[in-house]
């Protein structure tokens, strides 16, 4: 997605594409993986933490981004895939790598029918968040390389 597409996308969601908002949205788009506030602070040094947080909170309210808790209890943010304005959040699974502490979005993996989970009476669900913990493919590969040198 280029900058122009990002502007159009924000406008469709009723969000005014200010400079700061565009920087954050483009960074999340370029990263390809979900990012925490700390990740974003590192990647966008020109913005301070509180402005970043303000943009993210605003994005959450307007369905531009989605958030979920990773394996450490840290909030990760990612761009919403759905184009239309929606009240419910996308239900999908995330993977947390315990080695590189990166979160991955597993949108293509269907675990259960998350839309139809039975709720106790009077409870209304707006989304389900699943986090699978383990080792990602990159870390698994580099770990194998390290081991082969460990004998020296
Ligand atoms: Zn990893
Ligand atoms: Zn995701």
PDB file of C-alpha atoms in Angstrom, residues 58-125:
ATOM      1  CA  UNK A  58      -7.293   7.479  17.891  1.00  0.00           C
ATOM      2  CA  UNK A  59      -6.672   4.746  15.306  1.00  0.00           C
ATOM      3  CA  UNK A  60      -8.160   2.137  17.628  1.00  0.00           C
ATOM      4  CA  UNK A  61     -11.299   4.204  18.084  1.00  0.00           C
ATOM      5  CA  UNK A  62     -11.696   4.520  14.327  1.00  0.00           C
ATOM      6  CA  UNK A  63     -10.858   0.950  13.364  1.00  0.00           C
ATOM      7  CA  UNK A  64      -7.710   1.915  11.513  1.00  0.00           C
ATOM      8  CA  UNK A  65      -5.671  -0.376  13.738  1.00  0.00           C
ATOM      9  CA  UNK A  66      -6.385  -3.404  15.829  1.00  0.00           C
ATOM     10  CA  UNK A  67      -4.621  -4.243  19.072  1.00  0.00           C
ATOM     11  CA  UNK A  68      -3.953  -7.440  20.957  1.00  0.00           C
ATOM     12  CA  UNK A  69      -1.841  -8.560  23.857  1.00  0.00           C
ATOM     13  CA  UNK A  70       1.237 -10.578  23.019  1.00  0.00           C
ATOM     14  CA  UNK A  71       2.770 -13.306  25.186  1.00  0.00           C
ATOM     15  CA  UNK A  72       4.339 -10.758  27.535  1.00  0.00           C
ATOM     16  CA  UNK A  73       1.175  -8.773  28.151  1.00  0.00           C
ATOM     17  CA  UNK A  74       2.393  -5.970  25.907  1.00  0.00           C
ATOM     18  CA  UNK A  75      -0.074  -4.401  23.507  1.00  0.00           C
ATOM     19  CA  UNK A  76       0.744  -4.855  19.828  1.00  0.00           C
ATOM     20  CA  UNK A  77      -0.805  -2.831  17.058  1.00  0.00           C
ATOM     21  CA  UNK A  78      -1.498  -3.742  13.458  1.00  0.00           C
ATOM     22  CA  UNK A  79      -3.438  -2.219  10.615  1.00  0.00           C
ATOM     23  CA  UNK A  80      -6.989  -3.487  10.202  1.00  0.00           C
ATOM     24  CA  UNK A  81      -7.368  -5.519   7.112  1.00  0.00           C
ATOM     25  CA  UNK A  82     -11.036  -4.716   6.570  1.00  0.00           C
ATOM     26  CA  UNK A  83     -11.738  -1.729   4.387  1.00  0.00           C
ATOM     27  CA  UNK A  84     -15.213  -0.992   5.643  1.00  0.00           C
ATOM     28  CA  UNK A  85     -15.989   0.661   8.936  1.00  0.00           C
ATOM     29  CA  UNK A  86     -16.846  -2.176  11.260  1.00  0.00           C
ATOM     30  CA  UNK A  87     -17.893  -2.311  14.880  1.00  0.00           C
ATOM     31  CA  UNK A  88     -16.464  -5.704  15.649  1.00  0.00           C
ATOM     32  CA  UNK A  89     -12.784  -6.403  15.469  1.00  0.00           C
ATOM     33  CA  UNK A  90     -11.207  -8.959  13.254  1.00  0.00           C
ATOM     34  CA  UNK A  91     -10.891 -12.248  15.034  1.00  0.00           C
ATOM     35  CA  UNK A  92      -7.688 -14.010  14.230  1.00  0.00           C
ATOM     36  CA  UNK A  93      -4.726 -15.735  15.756  1.00  0.00           C
ATOM     37  CA  UNK A  94      -1.327 -14.266  16.612  1.00  0.00           C
ATOM     38  CA  UNK A  95       1.965 -15.975  17.197  1.00  0.00           C
ATOM     39  CA  UNK A  96       4.508 -14.747  19.712  1.00  0.00           C
ATOM     40  CA  UNK A  97       8.131 -15.836  19.324  1.00  0.00           C
ATOM     41  CA  UNK A  98       9.799 -16.322  22.685  1.00  0.00           C
ATOM     42  CA  UNK A  99      13.256 -15.942  21.151  1.00  0.00           C
ATOM     43  CA  UNK A 100      13.076 -12.706  19.116  1.00  0.00           C
ATOM     44  CA  UNK A 101      10.008 -11.357  20.990  1.00  0.00           C
ATOM     45  CA  UNK A 102       8.285 -10.613  17.732  1.00  0.00           C
ATOM     46  CA  UNK A 103       4.592 -11.005  17.111  1.00  0.00           C
ATOM     47  CA  UNK A 104       3.235 -12.460  13.928  1.00  0.00           C
ATOM     48  CA  UNK A 105      -0.241 -12.104  12.530  1.00  0.00           C
ATOM     49  CA  UNK A 106      -1.681 -15.425  11.407  1.00  0.00           C
ATOM     50  CA  UNK A 107      -4.697 -14.176   9.526  1.00  0.00           C
ATOM     51  CA  UNK A 108      -4.901 -17.199   7.281  1.00  0.00           C
ATOM     52  CA  UNK A 109      -5.142 -19.738  10.048  1.00  0.00           C
ATOM     53  CA  UNK A 110      -8.641 -20.646  11.091  1.00  0.00           C
ATOM     54  CA  UNK A 111      -8.753 -22.344  14.464  1.00  0.00           C
ATOM     55  CA  UNK A 112     -12.357 -22.362  15.525  1.00  0.00           C
ATOM     56  CA  UNK A 113     -15.465 -20.573  14.490  1.00  0.00           C
ATOM     57  CA  UNK A 114     -14.699 -17.521  16.571  1.00  0.00           C
ATOM     58  CA  UNK A 115     -17.854 -15.703  15.565  1.00  0.00           C
ATOM     59  CA  UNK A 116     -20.031 -18.320  17.177  1.00  0.00           C
ATOM     60  CA  UNK A 117     -18.460 -18.963  20.556  1.00  0.00           C
ATOM     61  CA  UNK A 118     -21.181 -19.557  23.140  1.00  0.00           C
ATOM     62  CA  UNK A 119     -21.310 -16.732  25.644  1.00  0.00           C
ATOM     63  CA  UNK A 120     -22.979 -16.723  29.060  1.00  0.00           C
ATOM     64  CA  UNK A 121     -26.281 -14.913  29.101  1.00  0.00           C
ATOM     65  CA  UNK A 122     -25.962 -11.163  29.077  1.00  0.00           C
ATOM     66  CA  UNK A 123     -22.374 -11.152  27.825  1.00  0.00           C
ATOM     67  CA  UNK A 124     -21.581  -9.538  24.496  1.00  0.00           C
ATOM     68  CA  UNK A 125     -18.307 -10.364  22.770  1.00  0.00           C
TER      69      UNK A 125
END
